[in-house]
Amino acid sequence: MNSERSTRISKFLSLVLRHQPETAHVQLDKAGWVEVQALLAGCAKARRPISKSDLEHVVETNAKKRFEFSADGRNIRASQGHSVAVELDYTPQEPPEMLYHGTATRFLDSIHAHGLRRMQRHHVHLSAETQVTLQVGARHGKPVLLTIQAGAMHRAGHVFYRSTNGVWLVERVPAEFILFPASPAG
Ligand code: HQG
């Protein structure tokens, strides 16, 4: 499969498994799973046919490991990023001392005032790596890196989860735990 088709399938799967399952005529269970057979049948019905081997290829090679099969291989779900109501049954984990969040400079005033909010998603997404976060921020505008004092937040009682694909998730980040870059204007 060429990478263009792989990306197209991945985007469609994100739509179905995170946001609008009805597009492929399926329903997610409360942990976000859908039967692989039902998904493939639903995709065909939606005139977006995907073979089982294409699906396996996309899940396996997806750069961000966005999707996962259940242990028995019968079900599939998105590892994170949902806007529909799901309980991903992740267990709380102790985060590293520092985590990172990439955003755009145009959001900084609001983030100063309100902290990081989960917006349309279930959680604020944080990363242990700075490289990834700058790419995430660049999706929204001129990227800027925020350092999050995750260890201190955890000690203050905030609950952190880590998705199967390594994204750190937290309900919100109050502004006092955010280290903002020094403004170039001083
Ligand atoms: C910003 C991708 C103003 C926040 C990535 C972000 C990630 C505020 C935007 C995943 C704010 C929301 C998530 C506040 C937060 N005022 N703006 N108080 N609080 N924001 O897309 O983190 O490709 O919902 O900084 O890799 O950009 O989907 O979140 O800029 O893991 O697999 O509001 O999406 O993964 O944007 O990205 P998003 P995000 P996938």
PDB file of C-alpha atoms and ligand atoms in Angstrom:
ATOM      1  CA  MET A   1       0.000   0.000   0.000  1.00  0.00           C
ATOM      2  CA  ASN A   2       1.339   3.472  -0.783  1.00  0.00           C
ATOM      3  CA  SER A   3       1.644   5.985   2.024  1.00  0.00           C
ATOM      4  CA  GLU A   4      -1.083   8.199   0.606  1.00  0.00           C
ATOM      5  CA  ARG A   5      -3.669   5.429   0.874  1.00  0.00           C
ATOM      6  CA  SER A   6      -2.369   4.496   4.288  1.00  0.00           C
ATOM      7  CA  THR A   7      -2.806   8.110   5.484  1.00  0.00           C
ATOM      8  CA  ARG A   8      -6.300   8.275   3.981  1.00  0.00           C
ATOM      9  CA  ILE A   9      -7.326   5.105   5.806  1.00  0.00           C
ATOM     10  CA  SER A  10      -5.753   6.343   9.049  1.00  0.00           C
ATOM     11  CA  LYS A  11      -7.682   9.616   8.851  1.00  0.00           C
ATOM     12  CA  PHE A  12     -10.931   7.797   8.172  1.00  0.00           C
ATOM     13  CA  LEU A  13     -10.286   5.446  11.099  1.00  0.00           C
ATOM     14  CA  SER A  14      -9.611   8.444  13.376  1.00  0.00           C
ATOM     15  CA  LEU A  15     -12.933   9.932  12.323  1.00  0.00           C
ATOM     16  CA  VAL A  16     -14.808   6.679  12.965  1.00  0.00           C
ATOM     17  CA  LEU A  17     -13.033   5.461  16.107  1.00  0.00           C
ATOM     18  CA  ARG A  18     -12.705   8.838  17.850  1.00  0.00           C
ATOM     19  CA  HIS A  19     -15.442  11.132  16.667  1.00  0.00           C
ATOM     20  CA  GLN A  20     -18.218   9.834  14.414  1.00  0.00           C
ATOM     21  CA  PRO A  21     -18.627   6.036  14.509  1.00  0.00           C
ATOM     22  CA  GLU A  22     -21.960   6.409  12.699  1.00  0.00           C
ATOM     23  CA  THR A  23     -20.044   7.408   9.553  1.00  0.00           C
ATOM     24  CA  ALA A  24     -19.091   3.731   9.236  1.00  0.00           C
ATOM     25  CA  HIS A  25     -22.353   2.429  10.695  1.00  0.00           C
ATOM     26  CA  VAL A  26     -20.770   1.159  13.921  1.00  0.00           C
ATOM     27  CA  GLN A  27     -21.111   1.843  17.639  1.00  0.00           C
ATOM     28  CA  LEU A  28     -18.235   1.908  20.098  1.00  0.00           C
ATOM     29  CA  ASP A  29     -18.591   0.076  23.398  1.00  0.00           C
ATOM     30  CA  LYS A  30     -17.937   2.048  26.548  1.00  0.00           C
ATOM     31  CA  ALA A  31     -14.172   1.488  26.391  1.00  0.00           C
ATOM     32  CA  GLY A  32     -14.057   2.566  22.749  1.00  0.00           C
ATOM     33  CA  TRP A  33     -13.857  -0.904  21.156  1.00  0.00           C
ATOM     34  CA  VAL A  34     -15.619  -2.046  18.021  1.00  0.00           C
ATOM     35  CA  GLU A  35     -15.538  -5.516  16.464  1.00  0.00           C
ATOM     36  CA  VAL A  36     -13.117  -5.658  13.544  1.00  0.00           C
ATOM     37  CA  GLN A  37     -15.680  -7.547  11.444  1.00  0.00           C
ATOM     38  CA  ALA A  38     -18.347  -4.928  12.120  1.00  0.00           C
ATOM     39  CA  LEU A  39     -15.926  -2.142  11.302  1.00  0.00           C
ATOM     40  CA  LEU A  40     -14.886  -3.676   7.983  1.00  0.00           C
ATOM     41  CA  ALA A  41     -18.515  -4.344   7.030  1.00  0.00           C
ATOM     42  CA  GLY A  42     -19.482  -0.803   8.039  1.00  0.00           C
ATOM     43  CA  CYS A  43     -16.633   0.748   6.051  1.00  0.00           C
ATOM     44  CA  ALA A  44     -17.718  -1.190   2.961  1.00  0.00           C
ATOM     45  CA  LYS A  45     -21.302  -0.023   3.468  1.00  0.00           C
ATOM     46  CA  ALA A  46     -20.012   3.556   3.727  1.00  0.00           C
ATOM     47  CA  ARG A  47     -18.255   3.052   0.377  1.00  0.00           C
ATOM     48  CA  ARG A  48     -14.854   3.184   2.035  1.00  0.00           C
ATOM     49  CA  PRO A  49     -13.915  -0.511   1.734  1.00  0.00           C
ATOM     50  CA  ILE A  50     -10.839  -1.609   3.652  1.00  0.00           C
ATOM     51  CA  SER A  51      -9.466  -5.155   3.631  1.00  0.00           C
ATOM     52  CA  LYS A  52      -8.435  -6.878   6.832  1.00  0.00           C
ATOM     53  CA  SER A  53      -4.803  -6.866   5.761  1.00  0.00           C
ATOM     54  CA  ASP A  54      -4.939  -3.149   4.915  1.00  0.00           C
ATOM     55  CA  LEU A  55      -6.349  -2.518   8.377  1.00  0.00           C
ATOM     56  CA  GLU A  56      -3.591  -4.561  10.003  1.00  0.00           C
ATOM     57  CA  HIS A  57      -0.992  -2.728   7.952  1.00  0.00           C
ATOM     58  CA  VAL A  58      -2.311   0.701   9.003  1.00  0.00           C
ATOM     59  CA  VAL A  59      -2.518  -0.224  12.698  1.00  0.00           C
ATOM     60  CA  GLU A  60       1.000  -1.663  12.600  1.00  0.00           C
ATOM     61  CA  THR A  61       2.729   1.112  10.672  1.00  0.00           C
ATOM     62  CA  ASN A  62       0.871   4.174  11.939  1.00  0.00           C
ATOM     63  CA  ALA A  63       3.562   6.601  13.053  1.00  0.00           C
ATOM     64  CA  LYS A  64       1.758   7.596  16.212  1.00  0.00           C
ATOM     65  CA  LYS A  65       0.309   4.139  16.932  1.00  0.00           C
ATOM     66  CA  ARG A  66      -3.142   5.708  17.056  1.00  0.00           C
ATOM     67  CA  PHE A  67      -5.053   2.422  16.953  1.00  0.00           C
ATOM     68  CA  GLU A  68      -4.823  -0.867  18.820  1.00  0.00           C
ATOM     69  CA  PHE A  69      -6.272  -4.366  18.542  1.00  0.00           C
ATOM     70  CA  SER A  70      -7.579  -6.168  21.617  1.00  0.00           C
ATOM     71  CA  ALA A  71      -5.447  -9.060  22.878  1.00  0.00           C
ATOM     72  CA  ASP A  72      -7.617 -11.600  21.036  1.00  0.00           C
ATOM     73  CA  GLY A  73      -7.501  -9.505  17.860  1.00  0.00           C
ATOM     74  CA  ARG A  74     -11.282  -9.356  17.562  1.00  0.00           C
ATOM     75  CA  ASN A  75     -11.724  -5.703  18.479  1.00  0.00           C
ATOM     76  CA  ILE A  76     -10.077  -2.430  17.569  1.00  0.00           C
ATOM     77  CA  ARG A  77     -10.075   1.057  19.125  1.00  0.00           C
ATOM     78  CA  ALA A  78      -8.276   4.395  19.044  1.00  0.00           C
ATOM     79  CA  SER A  79      -5.742   4.628  21.876  1.00  0.00           C
ATOM     80  CA  GLN A  80      -6.680   8.236  22.672  1.00  0.00           C
ATOM     81  CA  GLY A  81      -7.961  11.445  21.121  1.00  0.00           C
ATOM     82  CA  HIS A  82     -11.710  10.777  21.346  1.00  0.00           C
ATOM     83  CA  SER A  83     -14.409  13.391  21.326  1.00  0.00           C
ATOM     84  CA  VAL A  84     -17.211  10.822  21.838  1.00  0.00           C
ATOM     85  CA  ALA A  85     -17.785   9.625  25.399  1.00  0.00           C
ATOM     86  CA  VAL A  86     -15.530   6.662  26.220  1.00  0.00           C
ATOM     87  CA  GLU A  87     -13.820   5.362  29.351  1.00  0.00           C
ATOM     88  CA  LEU A  88     -10.461   4.095  28.175  1.00  0.00           C
ATOM     89  CA  ASP A  89      -9.814   2.160  31.400  1.00  0.00           C
ATOM     90  CA  TYR A  90      -6.261   3.399  31.761  1.00  0.00           C
ATOM     91  CA  THR A  91      -4.847   3.197  35.262  1.00  0.00           C
ATOM     92  CA  PRO A  92      -3.424   6.319  36.890  1.00  0.00           C
ATOM     93  CA  GLN A  93       0.368   6.561  36.672  1.00  0.00           C
ATOM     94  CA  GLU A  94       3.091   8.667  38.191  1.00  0.00           C
ATOM     95  CA  PRO A  95       4.382  11.023  35.471  1.00  0.00           C
ATOM     96  CA  PRO A  96       8.000  12.090  34.956  1.00  0.00           C
ATOM     97  CA  GLU A  97       8.973  15.326  36.713  1.00  0.00           C
ATOM     98  CA  MET A  98       8.613  17.357  33.507  1.00  0.00           C
ATOM     99  CA  LEU A  99       6.305  16.901  30.526  1.00  0.00           C
ATOM    100  CA  TYR A 100       5.805  19.094  27.472  1.00  0.00           C
ATOM    101  CA  HIS A 101       2.943  20.619  25.545  1.00  0.00           C
ATOM    102  CA  GLY A 102       3.215  22.235  22.129  1.00  0.00           C
ATOM    103  CA  THR A 103       0.785  24.994  21.356  1.00  0.00           C
ATOM    104  CA  ALA A 104       0.583  28.127  19.202  1.00  0.00           C
ATOM    105  CA  THR A 105       1.699  31.593  20.324  1.00  0.00           C
ATOM    106  CA  ARG A 106      -1.788  32.991  19.679  1.00  0.00           C
ATOM    107  CA  PHE A 107      -3.176  30.868  22.552  1.00  0.00           C
ATOM    108  CA  LEU A 108      -0.631  32.013  25.142  1.00  0.00           C
ATOM    109  CA  ASP A 109      -2.639  34.851  26.704  1.00  0.00           C
ATOM    110  CA  SER A 110      -5.616  32.597  27.232  1.00  0.00           C
ATOM    111  CA  ILE A 111      -3.427  29.786  28.605  1.00  0.00           C
ATOM    112  CA  HIS A 112      -1.806  32.277  31.010  1.00  0.00           C
ATOM    113  CA  ALA A 113      -5.273  33.212  32.233  1.00  0.00           C
ATOM    114  CA  HIS A 114      -6.962  29.798  32.347  1.00  0.00           C
ATOM    115  CA  GLY A 115      -4.232  27.149  32.243  1.00  0.00           C
ATOM    116  CA  LEU A 116      -4.391  24.337  29.676  1.00  0.00           C
ATOM    117  CA  ARG A 117      -7.888  23.074  29.013  1.00  0.00           C
ATOM    118  CA  ARG A 118      -8.910  19.880  27.302  1.00  0.00           C
ATOM    119  CA  MET A 119     -10.991  21.778  24.718  1.00  0.00           C
ATOM    120  CA  GLN A 120     -12.865  19.299  22.462  1.00  0.00           C
ATOM    121  CA  ARG A 121     -10.945  16.264  23.757  1.00  0.00           C
ATOM    122  CA  HIS A 122     -11.251  14.256  26.975  1.00  0.00           C
ATOM    123  CA  HIS A 123      -7.877  15.303  28.309  1.00  0.00           C
ATOM    124  CA  VAL A 124      -5.023  17.707  27.817  1.00  0.00           C
ATOM    125  CA  HIS A 125      -2.349  15.801  25.867  1.00  0.00           C
ATOM    126  CA  LEU A 126       1.237  15.996  27.110  1.00  0.00           C
ATOM    127  CA  SER A 127       4.418  14.407  25.830  1.00  0.00           C
ATOM    128  CA  ALA A 128       7.701  13.299  27.339  1.00  0.00           C
ATOM    129  CA  GLU A 129       9.518  14.462  24.183  1.00  0.00           C
ATOM    130  CA  THR A 130       9.986  18.042  23.054  1.00  0.00           C
ATOM    131  CA  GLN A 131      10.362  17.174  19.345  1.00  0.00           C
ATOM    132  CA  VAL A 132       6.858  15.747  19.006  1.00  0.00           C
ATOM    133  CA  THR A 133       5.246  18.615  20.887  1.00  0.00           C
ATOM    134  CA  LEU A 134       6.571  21.306  18.561  1.00  0.00           C
ATOM    135  CA  GLN A 135       5.005  19.482  15.599  1.00  0.00           C
ATOM    136  CA  VAL A 136       1.727  19.297  17.519  1.00  0.00           C
ATOM    137  CA  GLY A 137       1.884  23.044  18.210  1.00  0.00           C
ATOM    138  CA  ALA A 138       2.682  23.850  14.585  1.00  0.00           C
ATOM    139  CA  ARG A 139      -0.751  22.438  13.613  1.00  0.00           C
ATOM    140  CA  HIS A 140      -2.284  25.501  15.263  1.00  0.00           C
ATOM    141  CA  GLY A 141       0.087  28.302  14.239  1.00  0.00           C
ATOM    142  CA  LYS A 142       3.532  29.532  15.273  1.00  0.00           C
ATOM    143  CA  PRO A 143       4.629  26.745  17.614  1.00  0.00           C
ATOM    144  CA  VAL A 144       5.733  27.322  21.184  1.00  0.00           C
ATOM    145  CA  LEU A 145       6.828  24.800  23.768  1.00  0.00           C
ATOM    146  CA  LEU A 146       5.410  24.800  27.289  1.00  0.00           C
ATOM    147  CA  THR A 147       7.092  22.864  30.078  1.00  0.00           C
ATOM    148  CA  ILE A 148       4.692  21.286  32.539  1.00  0.00           C
ATOM    149  CA  GLN A 149       5.743  20.595  36.125  1.00  0.00           C
ATOM    150  CA  ALA A 150       4.038  17.224  36.068  1.00  0.00           C
ATOM    151  CA  GLY A 151       5.724  15.833  39.180  1.00  0.00           C
ATOM    152  CA  ALA A 152       4.559  18.796  41.266  1.00  0.00           C
ATOM    153  CA  MET A 153       1.064  18.516  39.792  1.00  0.00           C
ATOM    154  CA  HIS A 154       0.942  14.836  40.663  1.00  0.00           C
ATOM    155  CA  ARG A 155       2.023  15.549  44.227  1.00  0.00           C
ATOM    156  CA  ALA A 156      -0.738  18.167  44.393  1.00  0.00           C
ATOM    157  CA  GLY A 157      -3.268  15.438  43.580  1.00  0.00           C
ATOM    158  CA  HIS A 158      -3.763  15.684  39.815  1.00  0.00           C
ATOM    159  CA  VAL A 159      -4.345  12.301  38.205  1.00  0.00           C
ATOM    160  CA  PHE A 160      -2.243  11.340  35.156  1.00  0.00           C
ATOM    161  CA  TYR A 161      -2.814   8.547  32.657  1.00  0.00           C
ATOM    162  CA  ARG A 162      -0.571   7.229  29.927  1.00  0.00           C
ATOM    163  CA  SER A 163      -2.232   5.965  26.750  1.00  0.00           C
ATOM    164  CA  THR A 164      -1.113   2.773  25.043  1.00  0.00           C
ATOM    165  CA  ASN A 165       0.724   4.910  22.496  1.00  0.00           C
ATOM    166  CA  GLY A 166       2.632   6.869  25.127  1.00  0.00           C
ATOM    167  CA  VAL A 167       0.654  10.107  25.319  1.00  0.00           C
ATOM    168  CA  TRP A 168       0.291  11.537  28.846  1.00  0.00           C
ATOM    169  CA  LEU A 169      -3.260  12.576  29.670  1.00  0.00           C
ATOM    170  CA  VAL A 170      -4.535  14.879  32.411  1.00  0.00           C
ATOM    171  CA  GLU A 171      -7.826  16.690  32.898  1.00  0.00           C
ATOM    172  CA  ARG A 172      -6.346  20.191  33.033  1.00  0.00           C
ATOM    173  CA  VAL A 173      -3.105  22.003  33.778  1.00  0.00           C
ATOM    174  CA  PRO A 174      -3.457  25.036  36.071  1.00  0.00           C
ATOM    175  CA  ALA A 175      -1.278  27.946  34.952  1.00  0.00           C
ATOM    176  CA  GLU A 176       0.914  27.804  38.066  1.00  0.00           C
ATOM    177  CA  PHE A 177       2.370  24.472  36.883  1.00  0.00           C
ATOM    178  CA  ILE A 178       3.303  25.815  33.432  1.00  0.00           C
ATOM    179  CA  LEU A 179       6.742  27.219  32.641  1.00  0.00           C
ATOM    180  CA  PHE A 180       6.244  29.711  29.832  1.00  0.00           C
ATOM    181  CA  PRO A 181       9.114  30.661  27.513  1.00  0.00           C
ATOM    182  CA  ALA A 182      10.572  34.085  28.185  1.00  0.00           C
ATOM    183  CA  SER A 183       8.967  36.639  25.911  1.00  0.00           C
ATOM    184  CA  PRO A 184      11.407  37.993  23.294  1.00  0.00           C
ATOM    185  CA  ALA A 185      10.098  41.505  23.978  1.00  0.00           C
ATOM    186  CA  GLY A 186      11.181  41.104  27.611  1.00  0.00           C
TER     187      GLY A 186
HETATM  188  C1  HQG B   1      -4.947  24.835  23.107  1.00  0.00           C
HETATM  189  C2  HQG B   1      -2.529  14.963  17.899  1.00  0.00           C
HETATM  190  C3  HQG B   1      -6.497  28.658  24.534  1.00  0.00           C
HETATM  191  C4  HQG B   1      -3.960  23.697  23.137  1.00  0.00           C
HETATM  192  C5  HQG B   1      -1.297  15.361  18.662  1.00  0.00           C
HETATM  193  C6  HQG B   1      -4.052  23.217  21.712  1.00  0.00           C
HETATM  194  C7  HQG B   1      -1.721  15.334  20.107  1.00  0.00           C
HETATM  195  C8  HQG B   1      -5.855  26.472  24.726  1.00  0.00           C
HETATM  196  C9  HQG B   1      -5.506  23.454  21.346  1.00  0.00           C
HETATM  197  C10 HQG B   1      -3.211  15.419  20.060  1.00  0.00           C
HETATM  198  C11 HQG B   1      -6.146  26.485  26.093  1.00  0.00           C
HETATM  199  C12 HQG B   1      -6.336  22.202  21.358  1.00  0.00           C
HETATM  200  C13 HQG B   1      -3.706  16.632  20.792  1.00  0.00           C
HETATM  201  C14 HQG B   1      -6.636  27.680  26.663  1.00  0.00           C
HETATM  202  C15 HQG B   1      -5.409  24.551  25.595  1.00  0.00           C
HETATM  203  N1  HQG B   1      -6.791  28.735  25.854  1.00  0.00           N
HETATM  204  N2  HQG B   1      -6.029  27.547  23.946  1.00  0.00           N
HETATM  205  N3  HQG B   1      -6.936  27.782  27.969  1.00  0.00           N
HETATM  206  N4  HQG B   1      -5.867  25.273  26.613  1.00  0.00           N
HETATM  207  N5  HQG B   1      -5.403  25.264  24.449  1.00  0.00           N
HETATM  208  O1  HQG B   1      -5.894  19.397  18.832  1.00  0.00           O
HETATM  209  O2  HQG B   1      -2.720  19.132  22.180  1.00  0.00           O
HETATM  210  O3  HQG B   1      -2.832  13.346  15.323  1.00  0.00           O
HETATM  211  O4  HQG B   1      -7.379  19.430  20.905  1.00  0.00           O
HETATM  212  O5  HQG B   1      -2.670  24.153  23.493  1.00  0.00           O
HETATM  213  O6  HQG B   1      -0.225  14.505  18.423  1.00  0.00           O
HETATM  214  O7  HQG B   1      -2.931  20.223  19.882  1.00  0.00           O
HETATM  215  O8  HQG B   1      -4.859  13.443  16.766  1.00  0.00           O
HETATM  216  O9  HQG B   1      -4.948  19.365  21.185  1.00  0.00           O
HETATM  217  O10 HQG B   1      -3.220  23.983  20.883  1.00  0.00           O
HETATM  218  O11 HQG B   1      -1.347  14.198  20.800  1.00  0.00           O
HETATM  219  O12 HQG B   1      -3.319  11.489  16.909  1.00  0.00           O
HETATM  220  O13 HQG B   1      -6.012  24.337  22.342  1.00  0.00           O
HETATM  221  O14 HQG B   1      -3.572  15.463  18.674  1.00  0.00           O
HETATM  222  O15 HQG B   1      -2.604  13.586  17.783  1.00  0.00           O
HETATM  223  O16 HQG B   1      -5.988  21.427  20.226  1.00  0.00           O
HETATM  224  O17 HQG B   1      -3.279  17.814  20.133  1.00  0.00           O
HETATM  225  P1  HQG B   1      -6.130  19.845  20.216  1.00  0.00           P
HETATM  226  P2  HQG B   1      -3.375  19.219  20.856  1.00  0.00           P
HETATM  227  P3  HQG B   1      -3.484  12.929  16.642  1.00  0.00           P
END
